[in-house]
XYZ file of C-alpha atoms in Angstrom:
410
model
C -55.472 86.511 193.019
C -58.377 84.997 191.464
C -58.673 81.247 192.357
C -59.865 79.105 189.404
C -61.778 75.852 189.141
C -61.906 73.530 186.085
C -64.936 71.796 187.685
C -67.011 68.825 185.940
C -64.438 66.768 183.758
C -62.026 63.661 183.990
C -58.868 64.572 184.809
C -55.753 63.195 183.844
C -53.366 63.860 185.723
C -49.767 63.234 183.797
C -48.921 60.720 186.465
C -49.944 57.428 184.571
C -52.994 56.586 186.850
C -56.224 56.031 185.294
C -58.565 59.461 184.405
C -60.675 60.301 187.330
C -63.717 62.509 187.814
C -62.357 65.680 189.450
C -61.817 69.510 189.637
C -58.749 71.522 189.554
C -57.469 74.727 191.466
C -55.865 77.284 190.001
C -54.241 80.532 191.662
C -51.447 82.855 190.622
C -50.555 80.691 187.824
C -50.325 77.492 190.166
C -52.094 74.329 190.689
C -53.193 74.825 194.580
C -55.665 71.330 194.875
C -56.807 68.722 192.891
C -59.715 67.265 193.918
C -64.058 66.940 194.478
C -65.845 69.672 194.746
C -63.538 72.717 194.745
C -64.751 75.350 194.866
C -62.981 78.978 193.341
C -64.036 82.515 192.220
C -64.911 81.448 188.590
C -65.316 77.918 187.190
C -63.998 76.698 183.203
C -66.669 74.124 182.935
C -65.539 71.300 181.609
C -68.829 68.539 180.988
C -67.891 66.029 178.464
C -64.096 67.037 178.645
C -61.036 65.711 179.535
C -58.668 67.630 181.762
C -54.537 66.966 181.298
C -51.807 68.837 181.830
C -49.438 70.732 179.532
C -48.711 68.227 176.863
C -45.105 67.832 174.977
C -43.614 67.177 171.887
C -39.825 66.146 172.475
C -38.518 66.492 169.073
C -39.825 69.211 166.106
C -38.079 71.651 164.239
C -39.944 75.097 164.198
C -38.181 76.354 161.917
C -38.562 73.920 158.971
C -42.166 73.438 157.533
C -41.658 70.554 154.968
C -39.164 68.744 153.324
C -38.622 69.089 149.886
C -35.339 70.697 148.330
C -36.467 72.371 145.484
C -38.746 74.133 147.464
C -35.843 74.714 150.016
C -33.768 76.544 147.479
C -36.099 78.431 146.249
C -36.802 79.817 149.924
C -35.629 83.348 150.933
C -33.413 82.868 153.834
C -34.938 84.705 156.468
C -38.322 83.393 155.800
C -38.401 80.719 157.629
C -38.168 82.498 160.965
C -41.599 83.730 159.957
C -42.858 80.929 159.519
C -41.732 79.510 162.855
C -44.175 82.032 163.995
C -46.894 80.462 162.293
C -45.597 76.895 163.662
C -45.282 77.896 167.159
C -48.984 78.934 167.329
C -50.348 75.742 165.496
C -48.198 73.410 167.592
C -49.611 75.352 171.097
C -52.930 74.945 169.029
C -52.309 71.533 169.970
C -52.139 72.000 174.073
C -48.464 71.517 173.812
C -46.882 73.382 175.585
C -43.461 72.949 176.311
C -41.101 71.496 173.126
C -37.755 70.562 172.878
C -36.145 71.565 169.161
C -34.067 69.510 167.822
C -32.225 71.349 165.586
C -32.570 74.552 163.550
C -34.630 77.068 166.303
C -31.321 79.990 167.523
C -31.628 81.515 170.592
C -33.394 84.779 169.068
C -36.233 82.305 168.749
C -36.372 80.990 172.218
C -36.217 84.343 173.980
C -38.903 85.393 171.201
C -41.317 83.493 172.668
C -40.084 83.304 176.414
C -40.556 87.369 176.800
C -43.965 87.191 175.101
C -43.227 88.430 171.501
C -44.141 85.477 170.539
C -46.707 83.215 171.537
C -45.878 79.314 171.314
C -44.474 76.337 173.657
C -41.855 76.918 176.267
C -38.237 75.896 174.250
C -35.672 74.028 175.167
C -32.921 74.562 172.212
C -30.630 72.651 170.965
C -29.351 74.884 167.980
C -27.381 72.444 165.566
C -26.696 68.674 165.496
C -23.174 67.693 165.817
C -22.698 65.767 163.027
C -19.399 64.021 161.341
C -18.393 64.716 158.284
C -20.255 62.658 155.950
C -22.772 61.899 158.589
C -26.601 63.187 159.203
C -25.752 67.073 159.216
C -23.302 67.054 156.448
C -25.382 68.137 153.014
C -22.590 67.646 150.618
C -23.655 66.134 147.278
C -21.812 64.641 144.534
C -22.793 67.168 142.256
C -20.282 69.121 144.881
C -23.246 71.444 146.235
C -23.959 71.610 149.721
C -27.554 72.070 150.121
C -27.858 71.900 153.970
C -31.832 72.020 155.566
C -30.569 74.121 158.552
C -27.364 76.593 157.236
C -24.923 77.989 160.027
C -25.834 81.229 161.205
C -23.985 83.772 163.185
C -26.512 82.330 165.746
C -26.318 79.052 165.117
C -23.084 77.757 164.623
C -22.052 74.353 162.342
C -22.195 71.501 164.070
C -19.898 69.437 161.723
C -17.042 68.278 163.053
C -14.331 65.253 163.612
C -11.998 64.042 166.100
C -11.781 64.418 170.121
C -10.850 68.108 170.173
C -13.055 69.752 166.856
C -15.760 67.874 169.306
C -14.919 69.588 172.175
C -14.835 72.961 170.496
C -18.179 72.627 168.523
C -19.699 71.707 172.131
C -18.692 75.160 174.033
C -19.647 76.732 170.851
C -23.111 75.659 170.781
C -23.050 76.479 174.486
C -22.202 79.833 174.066
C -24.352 80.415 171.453
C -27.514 79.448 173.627
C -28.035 75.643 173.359
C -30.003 74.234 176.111
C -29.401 70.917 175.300
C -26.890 69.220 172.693
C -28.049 67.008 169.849
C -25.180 64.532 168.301
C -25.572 62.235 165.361
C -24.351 58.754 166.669
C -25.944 57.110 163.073
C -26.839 58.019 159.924
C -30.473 59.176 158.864
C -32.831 58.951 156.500
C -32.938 62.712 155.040
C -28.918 62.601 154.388
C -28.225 61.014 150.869
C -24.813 59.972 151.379
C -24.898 57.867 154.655
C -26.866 54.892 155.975
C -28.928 54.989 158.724
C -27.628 51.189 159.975
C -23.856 52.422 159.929
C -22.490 54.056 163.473
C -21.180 57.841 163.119
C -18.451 58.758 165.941
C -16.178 57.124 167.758
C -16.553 56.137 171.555
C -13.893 58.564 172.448
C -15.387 61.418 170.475
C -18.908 60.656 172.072
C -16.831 60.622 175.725
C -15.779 64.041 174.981
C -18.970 65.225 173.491
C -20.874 64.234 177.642
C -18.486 65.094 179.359
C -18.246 69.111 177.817
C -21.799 68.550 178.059
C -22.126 67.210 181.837
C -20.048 70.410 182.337
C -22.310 72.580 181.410
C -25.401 70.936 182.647
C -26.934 70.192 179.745
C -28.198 66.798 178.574
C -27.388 64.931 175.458
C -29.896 63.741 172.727
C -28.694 61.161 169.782
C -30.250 60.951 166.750
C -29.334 56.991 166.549
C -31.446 54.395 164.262
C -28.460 52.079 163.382
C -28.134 49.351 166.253
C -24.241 50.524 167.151
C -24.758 53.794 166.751
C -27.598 53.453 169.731
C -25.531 51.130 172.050
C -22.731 53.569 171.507
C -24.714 56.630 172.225
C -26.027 54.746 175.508
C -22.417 53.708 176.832
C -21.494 57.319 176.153
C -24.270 58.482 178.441
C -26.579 60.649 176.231
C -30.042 60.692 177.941
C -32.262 59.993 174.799
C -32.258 57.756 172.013
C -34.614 59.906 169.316
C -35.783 57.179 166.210
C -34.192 54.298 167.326
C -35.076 52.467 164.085
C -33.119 49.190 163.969
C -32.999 48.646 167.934
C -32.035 44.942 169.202
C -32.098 43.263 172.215
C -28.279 44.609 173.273
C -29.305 48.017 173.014
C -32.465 47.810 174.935
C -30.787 45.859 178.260
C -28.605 48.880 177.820
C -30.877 51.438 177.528
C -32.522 49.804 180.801
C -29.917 49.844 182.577
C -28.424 53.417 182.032
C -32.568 55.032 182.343
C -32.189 55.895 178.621
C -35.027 57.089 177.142
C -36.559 56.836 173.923
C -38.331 59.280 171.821
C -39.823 57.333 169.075
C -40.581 59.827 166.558
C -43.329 57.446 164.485
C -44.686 60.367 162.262
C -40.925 61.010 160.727
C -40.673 58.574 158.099
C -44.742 58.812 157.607
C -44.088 62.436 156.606
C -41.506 61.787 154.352
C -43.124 59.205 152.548
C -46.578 61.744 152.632
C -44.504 64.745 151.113
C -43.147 62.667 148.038
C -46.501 61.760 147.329
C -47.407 65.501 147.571
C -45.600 66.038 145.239
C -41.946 67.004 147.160
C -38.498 67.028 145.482
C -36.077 64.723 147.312
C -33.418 62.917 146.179
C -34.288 58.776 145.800
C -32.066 57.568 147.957
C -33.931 59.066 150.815
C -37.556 57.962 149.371
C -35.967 54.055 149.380
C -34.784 54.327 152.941
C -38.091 56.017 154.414
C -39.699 53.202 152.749
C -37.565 50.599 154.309
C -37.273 51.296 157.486
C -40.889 51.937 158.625
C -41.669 48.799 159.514
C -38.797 47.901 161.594
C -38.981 51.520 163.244
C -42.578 50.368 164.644
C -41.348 46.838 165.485
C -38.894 48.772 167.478
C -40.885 50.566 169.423
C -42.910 47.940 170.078
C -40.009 46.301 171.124
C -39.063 48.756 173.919
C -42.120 49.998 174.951
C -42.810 45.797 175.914
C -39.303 45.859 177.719
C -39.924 49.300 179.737
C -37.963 51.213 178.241
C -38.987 54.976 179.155
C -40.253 56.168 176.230
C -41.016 60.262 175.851
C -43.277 61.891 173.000
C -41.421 63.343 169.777
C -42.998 63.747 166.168
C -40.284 65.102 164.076
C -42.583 67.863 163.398
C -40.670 70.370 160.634
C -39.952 67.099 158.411
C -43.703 66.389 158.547
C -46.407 69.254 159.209
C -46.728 71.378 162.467
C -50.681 71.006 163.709
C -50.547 67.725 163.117
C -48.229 66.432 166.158
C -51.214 64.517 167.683
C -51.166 62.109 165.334
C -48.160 60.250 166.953
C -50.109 59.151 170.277
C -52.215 57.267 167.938
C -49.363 55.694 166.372
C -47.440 54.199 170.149
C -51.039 53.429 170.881
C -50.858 51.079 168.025
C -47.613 49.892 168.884
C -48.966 48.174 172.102
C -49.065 51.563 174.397
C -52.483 51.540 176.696
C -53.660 54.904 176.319
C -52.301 55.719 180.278
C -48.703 54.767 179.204
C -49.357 57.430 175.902
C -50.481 60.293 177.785
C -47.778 59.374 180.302
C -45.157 59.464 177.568
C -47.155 62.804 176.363
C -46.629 64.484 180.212
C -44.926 63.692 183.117
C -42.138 61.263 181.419
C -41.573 63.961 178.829
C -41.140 66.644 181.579
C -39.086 64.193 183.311
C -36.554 63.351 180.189
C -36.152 67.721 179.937
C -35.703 68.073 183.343
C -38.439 70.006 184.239
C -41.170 67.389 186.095
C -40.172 69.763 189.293
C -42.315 72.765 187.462
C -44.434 70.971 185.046
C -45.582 67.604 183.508
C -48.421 66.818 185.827
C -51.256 68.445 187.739
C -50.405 68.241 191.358
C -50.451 71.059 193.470
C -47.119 73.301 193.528
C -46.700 73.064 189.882
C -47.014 75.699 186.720
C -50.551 75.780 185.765
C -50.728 74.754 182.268
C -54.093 72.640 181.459
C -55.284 71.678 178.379
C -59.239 70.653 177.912
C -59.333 67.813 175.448
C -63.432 67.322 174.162
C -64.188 63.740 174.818
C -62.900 60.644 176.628
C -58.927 60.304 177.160
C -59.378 56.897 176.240
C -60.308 58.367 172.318
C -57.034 59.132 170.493
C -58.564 59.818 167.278
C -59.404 63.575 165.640
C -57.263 65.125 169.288
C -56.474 68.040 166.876
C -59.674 69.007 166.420
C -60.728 68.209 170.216
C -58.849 70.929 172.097
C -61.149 73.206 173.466
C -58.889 75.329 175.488
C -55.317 75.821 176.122
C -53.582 77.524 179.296
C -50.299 78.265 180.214
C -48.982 79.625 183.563
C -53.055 79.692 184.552
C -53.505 82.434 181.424
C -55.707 81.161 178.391
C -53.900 81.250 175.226
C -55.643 79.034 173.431
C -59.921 78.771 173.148
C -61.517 77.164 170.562
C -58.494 75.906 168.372
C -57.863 80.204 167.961
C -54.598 81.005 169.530
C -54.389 84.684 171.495
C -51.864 87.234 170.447
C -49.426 88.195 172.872
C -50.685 91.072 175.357
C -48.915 94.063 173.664
């Protein structure tokens, strides 16, 4: 097989150490050395680049592209799978990837794009969040129309439920229909009308049930949490990731500590929402006042953590705000006290770690899947990194060159 060198830029590696002039080895879709002066069969120069791995995005939502409800109701049902299309390319655009969705993509998506129909970012799945009635998932409004973002499907089943043993079953039936990870509500949100994101949503002993179907299965557990009790009880319960963590105190991060939790921080999410209502977007006003109010303490938050050590992952949201745009959030934990190491290390090898796939991918060290991204610039420049990547590869193939994305081979 033909042995390929990315010769002549700094390479990051994933692993948190600093950028370092080197080249990197690449043979039947592996990374064989990392190193000076390798030398290959044909070389992807790389002067004035930066060399990283794969990157991630922990948290989008392929298939939503906005929020605004008007515009939701007035959208044909099946459309949106097309346009998950469009937002798988844009966010591999990006040199991500390898996602995890957070809600909405079905398994028809996943194995759309795993057997090449469809090019985009390795999924992990997580189908529908479990959500009690009246909590995050539940679209009920008082006009009595439910208006939900993400319907049930035959393929994605409702993840609404109450009580130990509903919790149980809504588990094994996400798990049959696909999920590769399960996504629970532990707080309210800021998108749901009739809930507050402060107030905790499950009880411990329906979050016990909800790990231990899922330790069963082998999948890990993600909380949407921003409310302080909702996070502490999502941690006790053993979920591996906090995503938001808005209104985090000093309790819940000794806890998160203590059990490895990690947090995805998800900066962009109420950005977006606060961008699309000035764009113009229909959305009820109870949601514009919370997006509003909790911004600040979301990045005080963060800050928070990240100056504990907390492990802290990448996730945008991405589906509530634009897909292309992802990027921007490495910016944003920069400018919550992140050195630009700790963001790309959030960005790669932590992210891999937190999905459970660091043994494949998250780094470039020999052994591992050969996905490289070449970033124009210094890795030390956050700023315009949408506009920056020169070339994408996954697997040691070159989807991406010059911010144009390659159809699948037919």
């Amino acid at each position: 097989m033909t042995r390929r060198v990315f010769v002549g830029g700094l390479v990051v590696d994933g692993t948190g150490a600093a950028a370092a002039p080197a080249d990197v080895a690449v043979q039947d879709g592996r990374v064989v050395d990392v190193g000076p002066d390798l030398d290959g069969d044909e070389a992807v120069d790389c002067t004035g680049a930066t060399v990283l791995p794969g990157l991630f995005d922990c948290h989008v939502h392929v298939l939503m592209s906005g929020v605004d409800t008007l515009r939701q109701l007035q959208t044909p049902y099946s459309q949106v799978y097309f346009e998950a299309v469009r937002n798988l390319r844009r966010t591999l655009a990006l040199g991500i990837t390898s996602v995890r969705d957070a809600a909405g993509a079905d398994l028809g998506v996943a194995e759309a794009v795993r057997s090449g129909l469809v090019r985009g970012p390795r999924m992990q799945i997580s189908l529908a969040m479990i959500s009690q009635t009246g909590g995050h998932a539940d679209d009920w409004h008082v006009c009595g129309a439910e208006t939900p973002l993400l319907p049930p499907t035959p393929g994605r089943p409702s993840g609404i439920c109450d009580g130990p043993d509903e919790v149980r079953r809504t588990v094994r039936t996400l798990v049959r229909a696909g999920a590769d990870v399960l996504k629970v509500a532990t707080s309210g949100g800021v998108l749901s009308p009739r809930d507050d994101p402060r107030h905790p949503h499950f009880r411990p002993a329906e979050l016990a049930v909800l790990v231990e179907e899922a330790d069963a299965a082998g999948l890990a557990v993600m909380a949407h949490a921003q409310g302080a009790d909702g996070i502490k009880n999502a941690v006790r319960a053993g979920v591996r990731s906090i995503e938001h963590g808005i209104f985090l105190d000093d309790e819940a991060v000794d806890l998160m500590l203590e059990h490895g939790t990690w947090l995805v921080p998800t900066l962009s999410a109420p950005r977006a929402v606060l961008a699309a209502v000035a764009a113009g977007a229909a959305l009820p006003q109870a949601v514009v006042d919370k997006a509003v109010a909790v911004q600040a303490q979301h990045d005080e938050s963060v800050s928070r953590a990240h100056a504990a050590g907390v492990r802290i992952a990448m996730g945008t949201d991405s589906g509530v705000g634009p897909h292309g745009e992802n990027l921007g959030e490495l910016q944003l934990m920069a400018d919550r006290g992140m050195s630009t190491e700790d963001v790309w290390h959030a960005t790669t090898l932590s992210a891999a770690r937190l999905l459970r796939v660091d043994d494949e991918l998250g780094s470039l060290e020999p052994g591992k899947r050969a996905d490289v991204v070449v970033l124009e610039g210094a890795p030390d420049d956050l700023s315009g990194l949408a506009g920056r990547v020169r070339e994408v590869w996954q697997d040691g193939e070159r989807v991406v060159a010059g911010g144009r994305v390659a159809d699948p081979a037919a």
